[in-house]
Amino acid sequence: MGLSGDKRRAANTGLVPNSAGGFAFPVDDWTRLKRFLILGSESASYYAGARTLTRENAQAVERCLAADGARAVETIVQVSEAGRAPKNDPALFALALAASVGDEATRALALAALPRVARTGTHLFQFAAAVDGLRGWGRGLRRAVARWYLDMPLDRLALQAVKYGAREGWSHRDLLRLAHPKAAAEDAGRRALFDWLCGREVEAETLPALVRATIQARSLKDERAALAELIRMESLPREAVPTEALKDAAIWDALLADMPSTALIRTLNRMTAVGLVAPGSDAAAHVLGRLRDARVLAKARVHPMQLLLAQRTYGSGRGEKGSLTWDPVIPVVDALDDAFYQAFETVEPSGKRMLVALDVSGSMGVAGVAGSSLTAREAAAAMALVTLATEPHTHVVGFTAGLPGAWRSGGAMHGYEVGISPLSLSPRQRLGDAVASVANLPFGGTDCAAPMLYALDRGLKVDAFVIYTDSETWAGQVKPVEALRRYRQATGIPAKLVVVGLVSNGFSIADPTDGGMLDVVGFDAAAPALIADFLREAE
């Protein structure tokens, strides 16, 4: 039996009538600006992997700059500083646009905001590459880059110099020669650092301590014991270590002591390949202690899916491109698996009433999610477990056919009956058990409109519909957009829709004129947090 409702309730939630007679979240240029900053696209699609940013796909950014430059720049800064986007690239590109096409006041605001958006050397190089294609290097731009080098605390600037020598075709030497920053006479360390970056002769004792240690490290590339001791004494980052020395287990042992948790997870493969992390080794014990410490995981804000992807790659013993191989240490594989469940506590709940729909078809067994050995079925089940553990009002269903009591749409997709059945998943299940419970179900057509029609028919109150499939996003007689709007109109609930194509290269279900829909094309470690942010956000 369907739920009753009226148009006034829908209007009270911020939805507006549309030309098709339904209701939608309004999308204006300011919504498109935020989309661009978070998704890297003004459309309602997030694409996992790198995508080129151009003026052509940032037209709403330019319109916002023309309408209210100050507001546009502040929005760019807010999204960047809050860490809402998987990557900072769109914010840097938008700031470069603001510094190039805005009026004089907007350009000045954008350049003044450079240190807040370009917080690392890599960010600065990305900004330089973007702005270089949009405008000339006039006095204002040169002054802004000079201020970046002059205002950053010297110890932080030294770290940028050591960690990020060159990116995007730009180096510190290039920018210093363009900007000509003039350090005060009493700022001898900064003056010396500029000279060193530009390749000029400089007295070592005048340089910041980190740079002195880096120079010393480069001279010790063949003296591994001395180099390892220097790394420990000076807490040198990996980038300060000569590349050839990174083949030595003793060097990685020295780096491991102060290594952040995310870097530890990212370099486990390498540390195992060089023989440092081995069965029964002190390094393995250190790694196990870090992975089993829930407080450490919480402090590092590691999402469960990052750990699961790492566990599958590490357990396979082979890198994505196959150039690096290692013998996985089984206790480490198990610790990563345990950490996946421990990290559920680090996920910030949205508090929404969720209906999660899983594709259970045979093609979901194909591996390749985020370049790992993880199958689409495992990734979908894992995300369902994370949602069940963190969102108390979650209902999980599968696209099935032929099960007793299954809800049926009355149609067929590519020869398969469209049906939906509740799945008996529990956050207390292990992932393998969850996968097994859905692997052998009779699958039906993956009709992305069916979850909304099912909820409407069963009288379910749902704030967010999230669909996980591999690359099949079939649509039946009722389009998903229309089904969502029917649900909103009938219930007065401002429901949102997210469709995740776990190994897809491209699809488009979300209506770009509706701020309550999102397509996630492909899947990466950033996708879960991005989905959660989208569901929490009040449009």
Coordinates of C-alpha atoms in Angstrom, one line a residue:
M1 CA 0.0 0.0 0.0
G2 CA 1.4 3.4 -1.0
L3 CA 2.0 6.3 1.4
S4 CA -0.2 9.3 1.2
G5 CA 1.1 12.9 1.0
D6 CA 0.6 16.2 -0.7
K7 CA 2.4 18.9 -2.5
R8 CA 2.5 21.3 0.4
R9 CA 4.7 18.8 2.4
A10 CA 7.1 18.5 -0.5
A11 CA 7.3 22.3 -0.9
N12 CA 8.1 22.6 2.9
T13 CA 11.2 20.5 2.5
G14 CA 12.8 22.7 0.0
L15 CA 11.7 20.8 -3.1
V16 CA 10.3 22.8 -6.0
P17 CA 7.8 21.7 -8.7
N18 CA 9.3 20.9 -12.1
S19 CA 8.0 20.9 -15.6
A20 CA 7.2 17.1 -15.5
G21 CA 4.8 17.6 -12.6
G22 CA 7.1 16.2 -10.0
F23 CA 9.4 17.8 -7.4
A24 CA 13.1 18.3 -7.4
F25 CA 15.9 19.9 -5.4
P26 CA 16.5 23.3 -7.1
V27 CA 19.9 23.6 -8.8
D28 CA 21.3 27.0 -9.5
D29 CA 24.8 28.2 -10.4
W30 CA 26.0 28.2 -6.8
T31 CA 25.0 24.5 -6.5
R32 CA 26.9 23.8 -9.7
L33 CA 29.9 25.7 -8.3
K34 CA 29.9 23.4 -5.2
R35 CA 29.5 20.4 -7.4
F36 CA 32.5 21.4 -9.5
L37 CA 34.6 22.0 -6.4
I38 CA 33.6 18.6 -4.8
L39 CA 33.1 16.3 -7.9
G40 CA 35.3 18.1 -10.4
S41 CA 32.3 18.4 -12.7
E42 CA 29.2 20.6 -12.9
S43 CA 27.1 17.6 -13.7
A44 CA 25.7 15.3 -11.0
S45 CA 28.5 12.7 -11.6
Y46 CA 31.7 11.8 -9.7
Y47 CA 34.3 10.0 -11.8
A48 CA 36.9 7.9 -10.0
G49 CA 40.3 8.6 -11.4
A50 CA 42.0 11.6 -13.0
R51 CA 40.0 13.9 -15.3
T52 CA 41.2 17.0 -17.1
L53 CA 39.8 20.3 -15.8
T54 CA 39.0 23.0 -18.4
R55 CA 37.1 26.2 -18.7
E56 CA 34.6 24.4 -20.8
N57 CA 33.5 22.2 -17.8
A58 CA 33.6 25.1 -15.4
Q59 CA 31.2 27.6 -17.0
A60 CA 29.0 27.9 -13.8
V61 CA 32.2 28.8 -11.9
E62 CA 32.7 31.8 -14.3
R63 CA 29.0 32.8 -13.9
C64 CA 29.3 32.8 -10.1
L65 CA 32.5 34.9 -10.3
A66 CA 30.7 37.4 -12.5
A67 CA 27.6 37.5 -10.3
D68 CA 29.4 37.8 -6.9
G69 CA 33.1 37.3 -7.0
A70 CA 33.6 37.6 -3.2
R71 CA 31.1 34.9 -2.5
A72 CA 32.6 32.7 -5.2
V73 CA 36.1 33.0 -3.8
E74 CA 34.9 32.4 -0.2
T75 CA 33.0 29.3 -1.4
I76 CA 36.2 28.0 -3.0
V77 CA 38.1 28.5 0.2
Q78 CA 35.5 27.0 2.4
V79 CA 35.2 23.8 0.4
S80 CA 39.0 23.4 0.1
E81 CA 39.7 24.1 3.8
A82 CA 36.9 21.8 5.0
G83 CA 38.4 18.9 3.1
R84 CA 35.0 18.1 1.5
A85 CA 36.4 17.2 -1.9
P86 CA 38.3 14.0 -2.6
K87 CA 40.9 16.1 -4.4
N88 CA 41.9 19.7 -4.1
D89 CA 42.5 20.1 -7.9
P90 CA 39.0 21.6 -8.7
A91 CA 39.4 24.2 -6.0
L92 CA 42.9 25.2 -7.3
F93 CA 41.5 25.4 -10.8
A94 CA 38.6 27.5 -9.7
L95 CA 40.9 29.8 -7.8
A96 CA 43.1 30.2 -10.9
L97 CA 39.9 31.1 -12.8
A98 CA 39.0 33.7 -10.2
A99 CA 42.5 35.1 -10.4
S100 CA 42.2 35.4 -14.1
V101 CA 38.7 36.1 -15.3
G102 CA 37.2 37.9 -12.4
D103 CA 37.1 41.7 -12.0
E104 CA 39.9 43.5 -10.3
A105 CA 38.5 43.1 -6.8
T106 CA 37.8 39.4 -7.3
R107 CA 41.2 38.8 -8.7
A108 CA 42.7 40.4 -5.7
L109 CA 40.6 38.3 -3.3
A110 CA 41.6 35.1 -5.2
L111 CA 45.3 35.9 -5.0
A112 CA 45.0 36.8 -1.3
A113 CA 43.4 33.4 -0.7
L114 CA 46.2 31.5 -2.4
P115 CA 47.9 30.2 0.8
R116 CA 44.5 29.0 2.1
V117 CA 43.8 26.8 -0.9
A118 CA 47.4 26.0 -2.0
R119 CA 48.6 24.6 1.3
T120 CA 51.4 22.5 0.0
G121 CA 54.1 22.7 -2.7
T122 CA 52.2 20.4 -4.9
H123 CA 49.1 22.6 -4.6
L124 CA 51.2 25.6 -5.6
F125 CA 52.5 23.9 -8.7
Q126 CA 49.0 22.8 -9.7
F127 CA 47.8 26.4 -9.3
A128 CA 50.7 27.7 -11.4
A129 CA 50.0 25.2 -14.1
A130 CA 46.3 26.2 -14.2
V131 CA 46.8 29.9 -14.0
D132 CA 49.6 29.9 -16.6
G133 CA 47.1 28.7 -19.2
L134 CA 44.6 31.5 -18.3
R135 CA 46.5 34.7 -17.9
G136 CA 49.9 36.3 -17.9
W137 CA 52.3 36.6 -15.0
G138 CA 51.5 40.2 -14.0
R139 CA 52.6 42.0 -10.9
G140 CA 49.7 40.9 -8.8
L141 CA 50.2 37.2 -9.5
R142 CA 53.9 37.4 -9.0
R143 CA 53.4 39.2 -5.7
A144 CA 50.9 36.6 -4.5
V145 CA 53.3 33.7 -5.2
A146 CA 56.1 35.7 -3.5
R147 CA 53.9 36.1 -0.4
W148 CA 53.3 32.3 -0.4
Y149 CA 57.1 31.8 0.0
L150 CA 57.6 34.7 2.4
D151 CA 54.6 34.2 4.8
M152 CA 54.8 30.4 5.4
P153 CA 56.7 29.5 8.6
L154 CA 60.3 28.5 7.7
D155 CA 60.1 25.0 9.0
R156 CA 57.0 24.3 7.0
L157 CA 58.5 25.9 3.9
A158 CA 61.6 23.7 4.3
L159 CA 59.4 20.6 4.4
Q160 CA 57.6 21.7 1.2
A161 CA 61.0 22.2 -0.5
V162 CA 62.2 18.7 0.5
K163 CA 58.9 16.8 -0.1
Y164 CA 57.7 18.5 -3.3
G165 CA 60.6 19.5 -5.6
A166 CA 58.6 19.7 -8.8
R167 CA 55.1 18.8 -10.2
E168 CA 53.0 19.6 -13.2
G169 CA 56.0 20.9 -15.1
W170 CA 56.8 23.5 -12.4
S171 CA 59.5 23.6 -9.8
H172 CA 60.3 25.9 -6.8
R173 CA 63.2 27.3 -8.9
D174 CA 60.8 28.3 -11.7
L175 CA 58.4 30.1 -9.3
L176 CA 61.1 31.8 -7.3
R177 CA 62.6 33.2 -10.5
L178 CA 59.2 34.5 -11.6
A179 CA 58.1 35.9 -8.3
H180 CA 61.4 37.2 -6.9
P181 CA 60.4 37.1 -3.2
K182 CA 62.7 39.3 -1.1
A183 CA 63.3 37.8 2.4
A184 CA 64.2 40.2 5.1
A185 CA 67.9 40.6 5.9
E186 CA 67.3 39.1 9.4
D187 CA 65.6 36.1 7.8
A188 CA 68.8 34.4 6.9
G189 CA 67.4 30.9 6.8
R190 CA 64.7 31.8 4.3
R191 CA 67.2 33.7 2.1
A192 CA 69.5 30.7 2.2
L193 CA 66.6 28.3 1.3
F194 CA 65.7 30.4 -1.7
D195 CA 69.4 30.3 -2.9
W196 CA 69.5 26.6 -2.4
L197 CA 66.3 26.0 -4.4
C198 CA 67.6 28.1 -7.2
G199 CA 70.9 26.2 -7.3
R200 CA 73.1 29.0 -6.0
E201 CA 76.1 28.5 -3.7
V202 CA 75.1 28.6 0.0
E203 CA 76.7 28.0 3.3
A204 CA 75.2 24.9 4.7
E205 CA 75.0 26.2 8.3
T206 CA 72.6 29.0 7.2
L207 CA 70.0 26.5 5.9
P208 CA 67.0 25.1 7.9
A209 CA 67.9 22.0 9.8
L210 CA 65.7 19.7 7.6
V211 CA 67.4 20.9 4.4
R212 CA 70.8 20.4 6.0
A213 CA 69.8 16.9 6.9
T214 CA 68.5 16.2 3.4
I215 CA 71.8 17.3 1.8
Q216 CA 73.6 15.1 4.3
A217 CA 71.3 12.2 3.4
R218 CA 72.0 12.5 -0.3
S219 CA 75.7 12.2 0.5
L220 CA 75.1 9.0 2.5
K221 CA 73.4 7.0 -0.3
D222 CA 76.0 4.3 -0.1
E223 CA 76.4 4.4 3.7
R224 CA 73.1 2.8 4.7
A225 CA 73.7 2.5 8.5
A226 CA 74.6 6.2 8.8
L227 CA 71.7 7.2 6.6
A228 CA 69.3 5.1 8.7
E229 CA 70.6 6.8 11.9
L230 CA 70.2 10.2 10.3
I231 CA 66.6 9.5 9.3
R232 CA 65.8 8.5 12.9
M233 CA 67.6 11.5 14.4
E234 CA 66.0 14.1 12.1
S235 CA 62.7 12.4 11.4
L236 CA 63.4 12.7 7.7
P237 CA 60.4 12.1 5.3
R238 CA 60.7 9.5 2.6
E239 CA 61.2 12.2 -0.1
A240 CA 64.5 13.2 1.6
V241 CA 66.0 9.7 1.1
P242 CA 67.9 8.9 -2.1
T243 CA 65.8 6.7 -4.4
E244 CA 68.4 3.9 -4.6
A245 CA 68.4 3.7 -0.8
L246 CA 64.7 2.8 -0.7
K247 CA 65.6 -0.7 -1.8
D248 CA 67.1 -1.3 1.6
A249 CA 65.0 -2.8 4.5
A250 CA 67.1 -0.9 7.1
I251 CA 66.1 2.5 5.5
W252 CA 62.4 1.6 5.6
D253 CA 62.8 0.4 9.2
A254 CA 64.1 3.9 10.1
L255 CA 61.2 5.6 8.2
L256 CA 58.6 3.3 9.8
A257 CA 59.2 4.8 13.3
D258 CA 57.5 8.1 12.6
M259 CA 55.4 7.1 9.6
P260 CA 51.7 8.3 9.6
S261 CA 49.1 5.6 9.6
T262 CA 47.8 6.4 6.1
A263 CA 51.4 6.2 4.7
L264 CA 52.0 3.0 6.6
I265 CA 49.0 1.4 4.9
R266 CA 50.0 2.8 1.5
T267 CA 53.6 1.5 1.7
L268 CA 53.0 -1.9 3.3
N269 CA 53.5 -3.6 0.0
R270 CA 56.9 -2.0 -0.5
M271 CA 58.1 -2.7 3.0
T272 CA 57.2 -6.3 2.6
A273 CA 58.8 -6.5 -0.8
V274 CA 62.2 -5.3 0.6
G275 CA 62.0 -7.8 3.4
L276 CA 61.3 -5.5 6.3
V277 CA 57.8 -6.7 7.2
A278 CA 58.4 -10.4 7.4
P279 CA 56.9 -13.2 9.6
G280 CA 58.0 -12.7 13.2
S281 CA 59.9 -9.5 12.5
D282 CA 59.9 -6.5 14.8
A283 CA 58.6 -4.4 12.0
A284 CA 55.7 -6.8 11.5
A285 CA 54.9 -6.5 15.2
H286 CA 55.0 -2.7 15.0
V287 CA 52.6 -2.8 12.0
L288 CA 50.3 -5.2 13.7
G289 CA 50.2 -3.0 16.8
R290 CA 49.2 0.1 14.7
L291 CA 46.6 -1.8 12.7
R292 CA 45.0 -3.3 15.8
D293 CA 44.8 0.0 17.7
A294 CA 41.3 1.5 17.1
R295 CA 42.4 4.8 18.6
V296 CA 45.2 5.1 16.0
L297 CA 42.8 4.3 13.2
A298 CA 40.2 6.8 14.5
K299 CA 42.8 9.6 14.8
A300 CA 44.0 9.0 11.2
R301 CA 40.3 9.0 10.0
V302 CA 40.9 5.9 7.9
H303 CA 37.7 4.8 6.2
P304 CA 36.9 1.0 6.3
M305 CA 37.0 0.8 2.5
Q306 CA 40.6 2.2 2.4
L307 CA 41.5 -0.7 4.7
L308 CA 39.6 -3.3 2.6
L309 CA 41.2 -2.1 -0.6
A310 CA 44.6 -2.3 1.0
Q311 CA 43.9 -5.7 2.4
R312 CA 42.9 -7.1 -1.0
T313 CA 45.9 -5.6 -2.8
Y314 CA 48.3 -6.7 0.0
G315 CA 46.9 -10.2 0.2
S316 CA 47.2 -10.6 -3.6
G317 CA 51.0 -10.2 -3.4
R318 CA 51.1 -8.1 -6.6
G319 CA 50.7 -4.4 -7.3
E320 CA 48.1 -3.0 -9.6
K321 CA 50.5 -2.8 -12.6
G322 CA 52.3 -6.0 -11.6
S323 CA 55.7 -4.5 -11.4
L324 CA 56.1 -5.0 -7.6
T325 CA 55.5 -8.4 -6.0
W326 CA 55.8 -9.6 -2.4
D327 CA 55.0 -12.5 -0.2
P328 CA 52.1 -11.3 2.0
V329 CA 52.5 -11.8 5.8
I330 CA 49.3 -13.6 6.8
P331 CA 49.0 -11.9 10.3
V332 CA 49.1 -8.6 8.5
V333 CA 46.4 -9.7 6.0
D334 CA 44.3 -10.7 9.0
A335 CA 45.0 -7.4 10.9
L336 CA 43.9 -5.4 7.9
D337 CA 40.7 -7.5 7.7
D338 CA 40.1 -6.9 11.5
A339 CA 40.9 -3.2 11.0
F340 CA 38.1 -3.0 8.3
Y341 CA 35.5 -3.8 11.0
Q342 CA 37.2 -1.7 13.7
A343 CA 37.1 1.4 11.5
F344 CA 33.3 1.3 11.3
E345 CA 33.5 3.5 14.4
T346 CA 35.4 6.2 12.5
V347 CA 32.6 6.7 10.0
E348 CA 30.4 9.7 10.8
P349 CA 26.7 8.8 10.4
S350 CA 24.4 10.9 8.4
G351 CA 21.4 10.0 10.5
K352 CA 19.3 9.3 7.4
R353 CA 16.8 6.6 6.8
M354 CA 18.5 4.5 4.1
L355 CA 17.4 2.0 1.6
V356 CA 20.5 0.2 0.1
A357 CA 19.9 -1.9 -3.0
L358 CA 22.5 -4.4 -4.2
D359 CA 22.9 -5.9 -7.6
V360 CA 23.3 -9.7 -7.0
S361 CA 23.9 -10.7 -10.6
G362 CA 26.6 -13.0 -11.8
S363 CA 28.7 -10.3 -13.3
M364 CA 29.2 -8.8 -9.8
G365 CA 31.8 -11.5 -9.3
V366 CA 34.3 -9.8 -11.6
A367 CA 37.3 -8.3 -9.8
G368 CA 38.8 -4.9 -10.5
V369 CA 37.2 -2.4 -8.1
A370 CA 39.6 0.6 -7.7
G371 CA 42.3 -1.4 -9.5
S372 CA 42.4 -4.1 -6.8
S373 CA 41.4 -7.8 -6.6
L374 CA 38.2 -6.7 -4.9
T375 CA 35.1 -7.9 -6.7
A376 CA 32.0 -5.7 -7.3
R377 CA 30.0 -8.0 -5.1
E378 CA 32.5 -7.8 -2.2
A379 CA 32.6 -4.0 -2.5
A380 CA 28.8 -3.7 -2.5
A381 CA 28.5 -6.0 0.4
A382 CA 31.2 -4.2 2.3
M383 CA 29.5 -0.8 1.8
A384 CA 26.3 -2.4 2.9
L385 CA 27.9 -3.6 6.1
V386 CA 29.5 -0.2 6.8
T387 CA 26.1 1.5 6.3
L388 CA 24.3 -1.0 8.5
A389 CA 27.0 -0.5 11.2
T390 CA 26.8 3.3 11.1
E391 CA 23.3 4.1 10.1
P392 CA 20.7 2.6 12.5
H393 CA 17.8 3.1 10.1
T394 CA 19.0 1.1 7.1
H395 CA 17.1 -1.4 5.0
V396 CA 19.1 -3.6 2.6
V397 CA 17.5 -5.2 -0.5
G398 CA 18.7 -7.1 -3.5
F399 CA 17.6 -7.0 -7.2
T400 CA 16.4 -10.6 -7.2
A401 CA 13.9 -12.8 -9.1
G402 CA 12.0 -15.9 -8.3
L403 CA 12.3 -15.7 -4.5
P404 CA 9.1 -16.4 -2.5
G405 CA 7.6 -13.2 -1.2
A406 CA 9.8 -11.0 -3.4
W407 CA 8.3 -7.7 -4.6
R408 CA 7.9 -7.6 -8.4
S409 CA 7.6 -4.7 -10.7
G410 CA 5.7 -6.7 -13.2
G411 CA 8.3 -6.1 -15.9
A412 CA 11.4 -7.7 -17.2
M413 CA 14.9 -6.4 -17.9
H414 CA 17.0 -8.0 -20.7
G415 CA 15.0 -11.2 -20.1
Y416 CA 15.2 -11.1 -16.3
E417 CA 12.2 -10.5 -14.0
V418 CA 12.6 -7.3 -12.0
G419 CA 12.2 -8.2 -8.3
I420 CA 13.4 -6.9 -5.0
S421 CA 13.9 -8.9 -1.8
P422 CA 15.1 -7.9 1.6
L423 CA 18.6 -9.3 2.4
S424 CA 19.5 -10.7 5.8
L425 CA 22.7 -8.9 6.3
S426 CA 24.0 -7.8 9.7
P427 CA 26.9 -5.5 10.7
R428 CA 28.1 -8.3 13.0
Q429 CA 28.7 -10.6 9.9
R430 CA 32.2 -11.1 8.5
L431 CA 32.5 -9.9 4.9
G432 CA 32.9 -13.4 3.6
D433 CA 29.7 -14.5 5.1
A434 CA 27.9 -11.4 3.8
V435 CA 29.2 -12.1 0.3
A436 CA 28.2 -15.8 0.5
S437 CA 24.7 -14.9 1.6
V438 CA 24.0 -12.9 -1.6
A439 CA 26.2 -14.7 -4.1
N440 CA 23.8 -17.5 -4.9
L441 CA 20.5 -15.7 -5.0
P442 CA 18.5 -15.8 -8.3
F443 CA 19.2 -12.4 -9.8
G444 CA 16.8 -10.1 -11.5
G445 CA 17.1 -7.1 -13.8
T446 CA 19.0 -4.1 -12.2
D447 CA 16.2 -1.6 -12.7
C448 CA 17.4 1.6 -10.9
A449 CA 13.8 2.8 -10.5
A450 CA 12.7 -0.3 -8.7
P451 CA 13.9 0.7 -5.2
M452 CA 11.8 3.8 -5.1
L453 CA 8.7 2.0 -6.5
Y454 CA 9.3 -0.7 -4.0
A455 CA 9.5 1.7 -1.1
L456 CA 6.4 3.5 -2.3
D457 CA 4.4 0.3 -2.6
R458 CA 5.5 -1.0 0.8
G459 CA 5.0 2.3 2.6
L460 CA 8.7 2.7 3.6
K461 CA 10.0 6.1 4.8
V462 CA 13.3 6.7 3.1
D463 CA 15.6 9.7 3.1
A464 CA 18.2 8.2 0.7
F465 CA 18.2 5.4 -1.9
V466 CA 21.7 4.0 -2.6
I467 CA 22.1 1.5 -5.4
Y468 CA 25.3 -0.5 -5.9
T469 CA 25.8 -2.3 -9.3
D470 CA 28.8 -3.2 -11.4
S471 CA 28.4 -1.4 -14.7
E472 CA 24.8 -2.2 -15.5
T473 CA 22.4 0.7 -14.8
W474 CA 19.3 -0.5 -16.7
A475 CA 16.2 1.5 -16.6
G476 CA 12.7 0.0 -17.0
Q477 CA 9.4 1.5 -18.1
V478 CA 9.7 4.1 -15.3
K479 CA 12.9 6.1 -15.3
P480 CA 14.8 6.4 -12.0
V481 CA 14.4 10.2 -12.0
E482 CA 10.7 9.9 -12.4
A483 CA 10.4 7.2 -9.8
L484 CA 12.2 9.3 -7.3
R485 CA 10.0 12.3 -8.0
R486 CA 6.9 10.1 -7.6
Y487 CA 8.2 9.0 -4.2
R488 CA 8.9 12.6 -3.1
Q489 CA 5.5 13.9 -4.3
A490 CA 3.6 11.0 -2.7
T491 CA 5.4 11.1 0.7
G492 CA 6.6 14.7 1.1
I493 CA 10.1 13.3 1.9
P494 CA 13.0 15.1 0.2
A495 CA 14.6 11.8 -0.7
K496 CA 18.0 11.6 -2.5
L497 CA 19.3 9.0 -4.9
V498 CA 22.9 7.7 -5.4
V499 CA 23.7 5.2 -8.1
V500 CA 27.2 3.6 -7.8
G501 CA 28.6 1.8 -10.8
L502 CA 31.5 0.1 -9.1
V503 CA 33.5 -0.8 -12.2
S504 CA 31.8 1.5 -14.7
N505 CA 33.4 3.8 -17.2
G506 CA 30.4 6.0 -17.8
F507 CA 26.7 6.2 -17.3
S508 CA 24.2 9.0 -16.5
I509 CA 21.1 8.5 -14.4
A510 CA 21.1 11.6 -12.2
D511 CA 19.3 14.6 -13.5
P512 CA 21.9 17.5 -13.5
T513 CA 19.1 19.9 -12.7
D514 CA 18.2 18.1 -9.5
G515 CA 20.5 18.6 -6.6
G516 CA 19.3 15.5 -4.8
M517 CA 20.8 12.9 -7.3
L518 CA 24.4 11.7 -7.7
D519 CA 26.1 9.2 -10.0
V520 CA 29.3 7.7 -8.8
V521 CA 31.1 6.4 -11.9
G522 CA 33.7 3.9 -10.8
F523 CA 34.8 3.5 -7.2
D524 CA 37.8 4.6 -5.2
A525 CA 38.8 5.1 -1.6
A526 CA 37.4 8.6 -1.6
A527 CA 33.9 7.6 -2.8
P528 CA 32.4 6.5 0.6
A529 CA 33.1 9.9 2.3
L530 CA 31.9 11.7 -0.8
I531 CA 28.6 9.8 -0.7
A532 CA 28.2 10.5 3.0
D533 CA 28.8 14.2 2.6
F534 CA 26.3 14.3 -0.3
L535 CA 23.6 12.6 1.9
R536 CA 24.3 14.9 4.9
E537 CA 24.3 18.1 3.0
A538 CA 21.1 20.2 3.1
E539 CA 20.6 21.4 -0.5

